[in-house]
Each structure stands twice: as structure tokens, then as C-alpha cells.
PDB file of C-alpha atoms and ligand atoms in Angstrom:
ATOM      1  CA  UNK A   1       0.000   0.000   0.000  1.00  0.00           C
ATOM      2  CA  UNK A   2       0.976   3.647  -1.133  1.00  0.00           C
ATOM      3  CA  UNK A   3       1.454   4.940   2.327  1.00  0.00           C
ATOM      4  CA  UNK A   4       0.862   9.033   2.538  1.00  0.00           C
ATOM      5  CA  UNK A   5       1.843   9.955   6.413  1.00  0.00           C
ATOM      6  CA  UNK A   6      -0.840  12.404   7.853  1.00  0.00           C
ATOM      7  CA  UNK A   7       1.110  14.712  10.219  1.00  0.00           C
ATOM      8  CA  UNK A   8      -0.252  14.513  14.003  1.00  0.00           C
ATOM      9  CA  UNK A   9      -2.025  11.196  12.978  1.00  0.00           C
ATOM     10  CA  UNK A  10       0.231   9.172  15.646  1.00  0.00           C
ATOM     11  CA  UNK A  11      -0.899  11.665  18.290  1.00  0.00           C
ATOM     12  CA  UNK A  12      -4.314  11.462  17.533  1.00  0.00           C
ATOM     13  CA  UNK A  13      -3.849   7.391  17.737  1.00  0.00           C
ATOM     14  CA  UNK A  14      -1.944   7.926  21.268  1.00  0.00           C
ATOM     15  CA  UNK A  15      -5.390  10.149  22.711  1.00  0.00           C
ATOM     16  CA  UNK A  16      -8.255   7.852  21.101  1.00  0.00           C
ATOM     17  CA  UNK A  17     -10.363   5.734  23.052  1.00  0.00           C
ATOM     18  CA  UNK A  18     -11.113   3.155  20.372  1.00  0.00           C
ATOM     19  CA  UNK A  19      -6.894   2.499  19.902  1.00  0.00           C
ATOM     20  CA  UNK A  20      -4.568   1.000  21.457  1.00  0.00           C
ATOM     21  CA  UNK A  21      -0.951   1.674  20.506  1.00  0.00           C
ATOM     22  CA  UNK A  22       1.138   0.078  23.585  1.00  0.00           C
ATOM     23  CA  UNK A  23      -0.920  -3.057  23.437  1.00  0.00           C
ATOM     24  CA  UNK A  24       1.935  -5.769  24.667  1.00  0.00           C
ATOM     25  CA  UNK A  25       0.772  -7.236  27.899  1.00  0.00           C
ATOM     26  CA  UNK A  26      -2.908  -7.216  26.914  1.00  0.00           C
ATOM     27  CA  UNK A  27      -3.566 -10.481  26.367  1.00  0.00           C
ATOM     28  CA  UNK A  28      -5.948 -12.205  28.316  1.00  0.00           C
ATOM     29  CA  UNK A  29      -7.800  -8.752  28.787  1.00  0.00           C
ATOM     30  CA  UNK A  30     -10.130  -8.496  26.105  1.00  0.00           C
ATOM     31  CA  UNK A  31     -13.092  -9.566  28.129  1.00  0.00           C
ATOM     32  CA  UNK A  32     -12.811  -6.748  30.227  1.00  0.00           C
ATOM     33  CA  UNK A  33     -12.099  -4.193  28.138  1.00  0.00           C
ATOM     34  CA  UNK A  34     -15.066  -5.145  25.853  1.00  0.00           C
ATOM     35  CA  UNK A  35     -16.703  -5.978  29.624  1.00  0.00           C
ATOM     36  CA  UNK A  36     -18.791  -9.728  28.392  1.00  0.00           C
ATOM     37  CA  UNK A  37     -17.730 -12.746  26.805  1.00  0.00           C
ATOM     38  CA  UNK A  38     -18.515 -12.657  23.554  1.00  0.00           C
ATOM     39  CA  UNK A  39     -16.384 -14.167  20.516  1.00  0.00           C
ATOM     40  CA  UNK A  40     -13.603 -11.968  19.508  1.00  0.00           C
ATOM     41  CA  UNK A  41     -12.990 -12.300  15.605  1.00  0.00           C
ATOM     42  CA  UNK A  42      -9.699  -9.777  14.331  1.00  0.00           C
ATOM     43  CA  UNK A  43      -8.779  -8.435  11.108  1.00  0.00           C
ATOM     44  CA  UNK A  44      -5.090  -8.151  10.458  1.00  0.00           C
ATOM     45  CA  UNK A  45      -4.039  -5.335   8.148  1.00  0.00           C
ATOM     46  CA  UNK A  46      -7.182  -3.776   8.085  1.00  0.00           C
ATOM     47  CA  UNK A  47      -6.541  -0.492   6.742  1.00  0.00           C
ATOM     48  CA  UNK A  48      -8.943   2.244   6.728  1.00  0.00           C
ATOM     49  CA  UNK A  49     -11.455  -0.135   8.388  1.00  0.00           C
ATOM     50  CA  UNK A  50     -14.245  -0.132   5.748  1.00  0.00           C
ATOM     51  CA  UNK A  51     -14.722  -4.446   5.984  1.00  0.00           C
ATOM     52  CA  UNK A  52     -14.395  -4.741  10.146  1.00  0.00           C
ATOM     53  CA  UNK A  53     -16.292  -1.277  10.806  1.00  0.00           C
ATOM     54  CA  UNK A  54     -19.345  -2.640   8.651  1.00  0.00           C
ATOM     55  CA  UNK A  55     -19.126  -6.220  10.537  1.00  0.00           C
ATOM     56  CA  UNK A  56     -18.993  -4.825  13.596  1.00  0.00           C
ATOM     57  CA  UNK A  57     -22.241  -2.563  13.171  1.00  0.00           C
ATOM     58  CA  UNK A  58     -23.925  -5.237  11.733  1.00  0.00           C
ATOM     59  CA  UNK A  59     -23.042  -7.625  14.547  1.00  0.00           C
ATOM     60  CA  UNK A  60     -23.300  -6.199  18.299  1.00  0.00           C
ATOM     61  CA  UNK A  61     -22.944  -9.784  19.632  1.00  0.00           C
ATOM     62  CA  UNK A  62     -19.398 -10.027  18.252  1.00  0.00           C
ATOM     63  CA  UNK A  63     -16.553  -8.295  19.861  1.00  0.00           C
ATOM     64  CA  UNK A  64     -13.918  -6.981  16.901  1.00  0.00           C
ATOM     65  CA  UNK A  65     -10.726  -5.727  16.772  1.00  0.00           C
ATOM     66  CA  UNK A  66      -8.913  -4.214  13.731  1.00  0.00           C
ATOM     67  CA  UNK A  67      -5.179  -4.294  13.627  1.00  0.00           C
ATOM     68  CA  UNK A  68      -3.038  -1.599  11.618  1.00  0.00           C
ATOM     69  CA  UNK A  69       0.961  -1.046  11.341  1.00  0.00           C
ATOM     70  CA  UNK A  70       0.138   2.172  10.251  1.00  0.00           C
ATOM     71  CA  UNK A  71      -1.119   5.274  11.890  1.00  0.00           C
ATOM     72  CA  UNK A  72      -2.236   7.715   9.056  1.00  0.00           C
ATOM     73  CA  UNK A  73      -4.112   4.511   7.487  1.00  0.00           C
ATOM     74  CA  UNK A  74      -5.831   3.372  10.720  1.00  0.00           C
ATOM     75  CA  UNK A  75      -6.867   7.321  10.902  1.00  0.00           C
ATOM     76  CA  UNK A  76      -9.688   6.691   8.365  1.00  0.00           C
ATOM     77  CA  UNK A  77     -11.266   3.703  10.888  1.00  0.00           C
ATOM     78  CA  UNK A  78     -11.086   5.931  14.057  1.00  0.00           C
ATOM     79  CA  UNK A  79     -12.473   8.822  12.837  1.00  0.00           C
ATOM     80  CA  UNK A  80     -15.529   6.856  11.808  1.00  0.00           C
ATOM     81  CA  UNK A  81     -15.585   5.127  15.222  1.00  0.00           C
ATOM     82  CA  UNK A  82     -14.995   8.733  16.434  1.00  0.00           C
ATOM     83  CA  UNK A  83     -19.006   9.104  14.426  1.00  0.00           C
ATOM     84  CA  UNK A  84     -20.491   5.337  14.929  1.00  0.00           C
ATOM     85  CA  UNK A  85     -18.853   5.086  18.935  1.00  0.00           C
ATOM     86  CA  UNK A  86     -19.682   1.000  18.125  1.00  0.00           C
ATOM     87  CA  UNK A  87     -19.207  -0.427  21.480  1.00  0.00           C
ATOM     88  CA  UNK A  88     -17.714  -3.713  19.802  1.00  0.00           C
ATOM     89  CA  UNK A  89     -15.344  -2.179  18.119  1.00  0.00           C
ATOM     90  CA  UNK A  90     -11.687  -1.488  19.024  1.00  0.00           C
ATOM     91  CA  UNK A  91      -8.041  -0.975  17.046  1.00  0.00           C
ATOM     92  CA  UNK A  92      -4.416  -1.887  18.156  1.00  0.00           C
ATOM     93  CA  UNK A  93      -1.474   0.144  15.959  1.00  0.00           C
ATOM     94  CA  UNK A  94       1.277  -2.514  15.841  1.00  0.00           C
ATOM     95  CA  UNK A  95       2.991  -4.718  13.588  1.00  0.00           C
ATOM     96  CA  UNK A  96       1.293  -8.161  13.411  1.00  0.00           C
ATOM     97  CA  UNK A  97       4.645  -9.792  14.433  1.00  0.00           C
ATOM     98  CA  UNK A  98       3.829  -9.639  17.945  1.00  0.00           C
ATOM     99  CA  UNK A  99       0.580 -10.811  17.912  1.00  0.00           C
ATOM    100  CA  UNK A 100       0.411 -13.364  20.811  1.00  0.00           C
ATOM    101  CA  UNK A 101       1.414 -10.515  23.707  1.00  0.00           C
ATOM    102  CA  UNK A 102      -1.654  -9.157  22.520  1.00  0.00           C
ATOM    103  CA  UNK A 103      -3.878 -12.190  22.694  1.00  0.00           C
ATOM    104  CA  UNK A 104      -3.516 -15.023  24.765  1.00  0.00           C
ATOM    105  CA  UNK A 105      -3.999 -18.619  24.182  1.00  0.00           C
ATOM    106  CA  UNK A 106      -7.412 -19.271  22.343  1.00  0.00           C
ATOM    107  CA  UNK A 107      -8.801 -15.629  22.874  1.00  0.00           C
ATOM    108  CA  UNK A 108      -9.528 -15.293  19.874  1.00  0.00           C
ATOM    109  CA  UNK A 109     -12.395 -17.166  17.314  1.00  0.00           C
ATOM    110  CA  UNK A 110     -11.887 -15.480  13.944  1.00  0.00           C
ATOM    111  CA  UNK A 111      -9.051 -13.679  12.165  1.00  0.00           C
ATOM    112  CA  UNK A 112      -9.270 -11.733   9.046  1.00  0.00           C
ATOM    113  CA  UNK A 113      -6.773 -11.446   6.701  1.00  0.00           C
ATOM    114  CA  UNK A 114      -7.763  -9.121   3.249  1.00  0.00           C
ATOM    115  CA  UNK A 115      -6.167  -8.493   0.188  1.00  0.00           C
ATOM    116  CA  UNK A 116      -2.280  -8.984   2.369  1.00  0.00           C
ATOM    117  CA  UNK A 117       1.307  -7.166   1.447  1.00  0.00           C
ATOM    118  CA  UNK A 118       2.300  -9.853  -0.951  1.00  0.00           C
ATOM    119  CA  UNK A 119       6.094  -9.241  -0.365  1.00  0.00           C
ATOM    120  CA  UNK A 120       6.879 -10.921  -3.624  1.00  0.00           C
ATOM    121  CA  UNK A 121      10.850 -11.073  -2.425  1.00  0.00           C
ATOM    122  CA  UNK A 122      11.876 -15.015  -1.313  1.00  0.00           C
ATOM    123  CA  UNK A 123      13.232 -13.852   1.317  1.00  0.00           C
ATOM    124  CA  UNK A 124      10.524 -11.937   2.585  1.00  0.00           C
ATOM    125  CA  UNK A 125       8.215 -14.907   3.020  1.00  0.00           C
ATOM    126  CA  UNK A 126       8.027 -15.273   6.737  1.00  0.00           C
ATOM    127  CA  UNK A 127       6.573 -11.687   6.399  1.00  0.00           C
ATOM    128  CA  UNK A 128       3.475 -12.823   4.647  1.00  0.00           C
ATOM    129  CA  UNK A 129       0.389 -12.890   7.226  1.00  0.00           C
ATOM    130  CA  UNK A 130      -0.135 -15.921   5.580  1.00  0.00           C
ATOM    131  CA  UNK A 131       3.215 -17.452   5.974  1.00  0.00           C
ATOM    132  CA  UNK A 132       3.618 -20.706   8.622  1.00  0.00           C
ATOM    133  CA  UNK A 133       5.147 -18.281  10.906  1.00  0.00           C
ATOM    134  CA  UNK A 134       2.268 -16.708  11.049  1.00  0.00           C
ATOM    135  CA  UNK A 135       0.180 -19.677  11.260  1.00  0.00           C
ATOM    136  CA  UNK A 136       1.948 -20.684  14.298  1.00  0.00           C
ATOM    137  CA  UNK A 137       1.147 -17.514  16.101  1.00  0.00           C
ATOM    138  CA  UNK A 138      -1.866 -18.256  14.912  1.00  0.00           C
ATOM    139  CA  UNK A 139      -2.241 -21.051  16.272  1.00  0.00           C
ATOM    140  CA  UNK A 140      -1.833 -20.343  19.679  1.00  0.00           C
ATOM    141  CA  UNK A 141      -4.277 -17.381  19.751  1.00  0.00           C
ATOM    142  CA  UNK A 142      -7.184 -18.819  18.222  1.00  0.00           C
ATOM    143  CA  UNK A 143      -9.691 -21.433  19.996  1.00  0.00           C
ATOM    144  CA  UNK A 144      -9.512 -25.141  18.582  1.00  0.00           C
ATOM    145  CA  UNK A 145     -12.844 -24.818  16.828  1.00  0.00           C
ATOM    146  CA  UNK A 146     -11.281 -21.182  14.838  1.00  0.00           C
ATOM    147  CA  UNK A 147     -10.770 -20.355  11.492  1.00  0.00           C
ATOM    148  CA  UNK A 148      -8.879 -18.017   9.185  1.00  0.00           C
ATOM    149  CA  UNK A 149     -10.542 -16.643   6.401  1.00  0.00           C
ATOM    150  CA  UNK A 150      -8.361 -14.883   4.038  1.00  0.00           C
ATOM    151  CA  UNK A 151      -9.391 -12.905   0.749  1.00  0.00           C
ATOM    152  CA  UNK A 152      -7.011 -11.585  -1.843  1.00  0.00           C
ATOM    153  CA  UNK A 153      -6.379 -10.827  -5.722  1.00  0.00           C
ATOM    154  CA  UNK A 154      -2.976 -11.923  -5.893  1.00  0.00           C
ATOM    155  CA  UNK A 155      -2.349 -15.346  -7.364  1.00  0.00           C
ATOM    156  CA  UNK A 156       1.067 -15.993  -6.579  1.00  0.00           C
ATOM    157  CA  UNK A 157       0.108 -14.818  -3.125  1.00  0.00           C
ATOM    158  CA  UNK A 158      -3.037 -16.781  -3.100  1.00  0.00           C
ATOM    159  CA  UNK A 159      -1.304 -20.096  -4.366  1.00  0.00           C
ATOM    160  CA  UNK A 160       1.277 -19.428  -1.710  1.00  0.00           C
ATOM    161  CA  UNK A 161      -0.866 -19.297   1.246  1.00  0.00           C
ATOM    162  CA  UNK A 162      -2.664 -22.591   0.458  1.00  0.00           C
ATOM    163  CA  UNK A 163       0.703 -24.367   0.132  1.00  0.00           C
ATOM    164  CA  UNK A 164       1.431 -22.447   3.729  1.00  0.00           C
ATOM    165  CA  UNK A 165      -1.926 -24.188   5.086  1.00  0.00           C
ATOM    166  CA  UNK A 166      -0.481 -27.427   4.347  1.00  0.00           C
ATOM    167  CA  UNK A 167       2.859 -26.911   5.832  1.00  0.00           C
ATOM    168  CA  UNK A 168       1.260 -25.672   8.649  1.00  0.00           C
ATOM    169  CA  UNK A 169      -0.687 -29.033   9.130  1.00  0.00           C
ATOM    170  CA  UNK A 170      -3.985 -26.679   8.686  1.00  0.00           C
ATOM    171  CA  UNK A 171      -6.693 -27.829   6.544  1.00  0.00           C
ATOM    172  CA  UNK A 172      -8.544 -25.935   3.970  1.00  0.00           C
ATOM    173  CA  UNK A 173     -12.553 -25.771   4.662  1.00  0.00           C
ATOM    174  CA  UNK A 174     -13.203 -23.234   1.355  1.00  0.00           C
ATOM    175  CA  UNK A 175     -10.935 -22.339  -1.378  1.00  0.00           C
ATOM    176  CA  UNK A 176     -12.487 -20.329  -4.915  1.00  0.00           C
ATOM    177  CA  UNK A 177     -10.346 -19.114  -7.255  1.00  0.00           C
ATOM    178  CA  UNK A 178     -13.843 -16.504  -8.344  1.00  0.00           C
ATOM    179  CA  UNK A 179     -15.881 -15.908  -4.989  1.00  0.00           C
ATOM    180  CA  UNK A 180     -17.696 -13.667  -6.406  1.00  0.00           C
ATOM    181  CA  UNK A 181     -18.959 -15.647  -9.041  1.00  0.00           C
ATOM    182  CA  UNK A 182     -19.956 -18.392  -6.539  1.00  0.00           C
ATOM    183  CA  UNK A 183     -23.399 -18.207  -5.489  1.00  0.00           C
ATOM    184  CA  UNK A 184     -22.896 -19.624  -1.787  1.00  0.00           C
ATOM    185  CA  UNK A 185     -19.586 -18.304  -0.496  1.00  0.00           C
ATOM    186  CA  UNK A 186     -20.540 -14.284  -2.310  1.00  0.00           C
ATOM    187  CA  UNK A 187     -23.916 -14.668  -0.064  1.00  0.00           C
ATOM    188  CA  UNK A 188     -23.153 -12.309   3.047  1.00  0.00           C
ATOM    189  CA  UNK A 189     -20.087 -11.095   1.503  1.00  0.00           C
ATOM    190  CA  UNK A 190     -18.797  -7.364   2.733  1.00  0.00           C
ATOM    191  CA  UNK A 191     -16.196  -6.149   0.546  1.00  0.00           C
ATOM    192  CA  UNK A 192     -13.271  -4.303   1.248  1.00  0.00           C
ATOM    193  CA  UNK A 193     -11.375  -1.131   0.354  1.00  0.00           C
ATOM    194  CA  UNK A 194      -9.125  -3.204  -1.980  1.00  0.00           C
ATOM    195  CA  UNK A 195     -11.814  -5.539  -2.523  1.00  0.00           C
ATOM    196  CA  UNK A 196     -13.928  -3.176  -4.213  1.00  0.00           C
ATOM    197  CA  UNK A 197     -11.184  -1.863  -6.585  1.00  0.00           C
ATOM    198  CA  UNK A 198      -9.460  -4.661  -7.802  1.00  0.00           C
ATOM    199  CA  UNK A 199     -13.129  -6.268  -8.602  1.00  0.00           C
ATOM    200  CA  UNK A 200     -14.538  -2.777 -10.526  1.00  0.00           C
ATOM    201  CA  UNK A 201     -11.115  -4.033 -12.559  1.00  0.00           C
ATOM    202  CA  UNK A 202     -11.959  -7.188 -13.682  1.00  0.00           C
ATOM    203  CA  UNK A 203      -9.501  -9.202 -11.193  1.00  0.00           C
ATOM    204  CA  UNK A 204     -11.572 -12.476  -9.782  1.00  0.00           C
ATOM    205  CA  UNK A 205     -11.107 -12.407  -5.574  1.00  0.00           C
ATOM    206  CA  UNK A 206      -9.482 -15.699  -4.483  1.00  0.00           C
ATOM    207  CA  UNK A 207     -10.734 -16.702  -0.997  1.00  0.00           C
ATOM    208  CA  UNK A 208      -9.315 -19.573   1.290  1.00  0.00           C
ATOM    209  CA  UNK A 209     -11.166 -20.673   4.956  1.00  0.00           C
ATOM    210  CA  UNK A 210      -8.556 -22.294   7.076  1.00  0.00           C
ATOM    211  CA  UNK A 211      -8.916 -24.558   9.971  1.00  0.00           C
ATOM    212  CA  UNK A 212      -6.873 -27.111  11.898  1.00  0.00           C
TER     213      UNK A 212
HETATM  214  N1  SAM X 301      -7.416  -4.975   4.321  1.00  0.00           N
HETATM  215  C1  SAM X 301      -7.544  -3.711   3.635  1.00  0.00           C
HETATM  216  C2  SAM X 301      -8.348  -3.878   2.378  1.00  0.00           C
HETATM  217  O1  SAM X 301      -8.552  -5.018   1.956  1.00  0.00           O
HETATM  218  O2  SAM X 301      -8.814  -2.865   1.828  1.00  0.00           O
HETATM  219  C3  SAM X 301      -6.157  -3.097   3.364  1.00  0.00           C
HETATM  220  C4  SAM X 301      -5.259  -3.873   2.465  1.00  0.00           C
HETATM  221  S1  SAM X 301      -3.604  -3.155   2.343  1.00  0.00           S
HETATM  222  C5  SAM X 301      -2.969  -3.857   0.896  1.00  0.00           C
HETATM  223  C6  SAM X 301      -2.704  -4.066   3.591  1.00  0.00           C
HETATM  224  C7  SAM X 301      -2.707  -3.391   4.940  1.00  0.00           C
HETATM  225  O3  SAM X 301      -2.100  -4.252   5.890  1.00  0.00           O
HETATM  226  C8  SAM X 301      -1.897  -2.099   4.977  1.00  0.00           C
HETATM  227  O4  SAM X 301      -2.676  -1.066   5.534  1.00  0.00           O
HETATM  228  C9  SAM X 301      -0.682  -2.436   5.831  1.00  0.00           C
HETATM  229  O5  SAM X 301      -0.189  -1.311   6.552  1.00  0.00           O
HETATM  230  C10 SAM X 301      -1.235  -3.501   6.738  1.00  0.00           C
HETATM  231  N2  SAM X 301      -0.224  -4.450   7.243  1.00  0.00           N
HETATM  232  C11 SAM X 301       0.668  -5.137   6.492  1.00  0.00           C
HETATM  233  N3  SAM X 301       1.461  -5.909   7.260  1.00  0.00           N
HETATM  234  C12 SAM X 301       1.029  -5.721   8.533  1.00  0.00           C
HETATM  235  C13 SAM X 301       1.452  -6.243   9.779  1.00  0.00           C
HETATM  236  N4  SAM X 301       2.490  -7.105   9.864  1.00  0.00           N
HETATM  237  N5  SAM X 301       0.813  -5.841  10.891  1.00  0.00           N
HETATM  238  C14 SAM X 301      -0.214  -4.950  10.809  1.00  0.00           C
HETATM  239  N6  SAM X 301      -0.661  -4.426   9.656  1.00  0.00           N
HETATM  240  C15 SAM X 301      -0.050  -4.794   8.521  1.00  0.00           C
END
């Protein structure tokens, strides 16, 4: 992603509410801070919000959380929350890396993953969210019964991750090459940012469901 730094934006994250941007030590928290014990489903690279914002107001019984590396991008999503004060909403600015001081062992039952940095470099790899490093970290955050649902344009990308699934003993509960020609898996669809381009384009969305 084009990244175009907003002056003050990491201030602004620092003083909001909704954000979170020391979050290291928080896992096993998230109960409180969203104060009941409802599922916690994540998106990781979220961006300006549009997909998790539009989940979240459409279900109150789910707690979300939308994780950003970037401040001036996660601006978009808290100035909305800023509007829509969802009380199932909340963001953490950090890089993904560090994932399980932020959530502790099964805390979590969904993550998110859209339309991912490819990093096309080799040796880059392990920095794909969909990489078995990640999957491992993944692994210990998210409840037995989990899943990872991941969405993207990007073959090479896409064809990498479901090789990643395997190596990471996962198995693979959907995989389309064309969601949203499929009648079943488009039904209940929300798009995203990237989503939304890259379709009004002509690229097909590739979307893989991952469980263990
Ligand atoms: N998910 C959004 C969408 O589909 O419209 C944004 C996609 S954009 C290509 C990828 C986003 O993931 C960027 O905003 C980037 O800053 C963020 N990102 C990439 N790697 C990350 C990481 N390790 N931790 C947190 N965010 C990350």
C-alpha cells in the first residue's frame, strides 16, 4: 500500500479511546475491556477499516478488533468510530509480528486477513500474514474450533498461502479461485477497500477458509 503519512495522525492514535498503541501485555484482557464474553474475531491489516467497521455494526454480539501497522491509514477507521462510537469495536497500531502478547492462548475465534502485502521477495516470506510463521502464532491465539478466512487478488500470493496451510498441518474448509462468481460463499459477503477496486477491474477475488 501507497502509504501518505498524515502529520499529528500518531498523536491522535496515542489520545483515542477506540486504539490502542502500547498493546503488549494485553492479552488475556479483552473480556474486560469489551466488559462480556462474547467471541472476539480480528482483522489483520485492516486499513482504513471499511470491511471490520461494517461487521462490527452489523453484529453487536461479536466483539472486533482491527489491527493496523500504520497510523495515518488506521486514521480513516477511528475517525468513523470517532461518528459510529460501536461499542464492539476497538483498534491496536502494531505490527502483526507480535501478535500473541496481545492475545492469549485461544482468545480469539476469527481472524481476518484481506487483500495482504504480498512481499513478492523469497526472502521476505516469513513476512506474509499468511506465511507458517504466522500460522503458528496463529495457532496459539485462536480457539480449537477457529478459522482463518483470508481474501485476496494476488495469485502468486493466493497459491502461496494454500501451500502455507499445508505446511502448517492446517486444513482448507473453502478455497475459490472466483468468490464472487460463486453463489454460496458471495452470499453475506462485505467487501473491502481493496476488494472493491481490484473487482470494478476485472480481477476475480481468491478466498481460502482455514482450519486445523
Ligand atoms: N485490508 C484492507 C483492504 O482489503 O482494503 C487493506 C489492504 S492493504 C494492501 C494491507 C494493509 O495491511 C496495509 O494497511 C498495511 O499497513 C497492513 N499491514 C501489512 N502488514 C502488517 C502487519 N504485519 N501488521 C499490521 N498491519 C499490517
Amino acid at each position: 500500500m501507497r502509504l501518505r503519512n498524515v502529520p499529528g495522525a500518531r498523536d491522535v492514535m496515542d489520545a483515542n479511546e477506540y486504539v490502542y498503541t502500547e498493546p503488549e501485555g494485553m492479552a488475556g484482557t479483552w473480556s474486560q475491556i469489551f466488559g462480556n464474553n462474547n467471541p472476539v474475531h480480528i482483522e489483520i491489516g485492516m486499513g482504513k477499516g471499511r470491511f471490520i467497521t461494517t461487521l462490527a455494526s452489523m453484529n453487536p454480539d461479536i466483539n472486533y478488533v482491527g489491527i493496523e501497522k500504520y497510523s495515518s491509514v488506521l486514521l480513516r477507521a477511528v475517525e468513523k468510530q470517532d461518528e459510529l462510537c460501536l461499542p464492539n469495536l476497538r483498534f491496536i497500531r502494531m505490527d502483526a509480528e507480535n501478535i500473541t502478547s496481545v492475545f492469549g492462548k485461544e482468545e480469539v475465534d476469527r481472524i481476518y486477513l484481506n487483500f495482504s502485502d504480498p512481499w513478492p521477495k523469497d526472502r521476505h516470506a516469513k513476512r506474509r500474514l499468511t506465511s507458517r510463521q504466522f500460522f503458528a502464532r496463529y495457532d496459539e491465539i485462536l480457539k480449537s474450533t477457529g478459522r482463518v478466512e483470508f481474501k485476496t487478488d494476488n495469485r502468486p500470493l493466493f497459491d502461496f498461502s494454500v501451500e502455507e496451510v499445508n505446511e502448517a498441518g492446517w486444513k482448507l474448509s473453502v478455497c475459490t479461485y472466483d468468490l464472487h462468481n460463486d453463489e454460496k460463499l458471495v452470499e453475506g459477503n462485505v467487501m473491502t477497500e481493496y476488494e472493491e477496486r481490484f473487482s470494478s477491474q476485472g480481477n476475480p477475488i481468491c478466498k481460502l477458509v482455514a482450519i486445523r
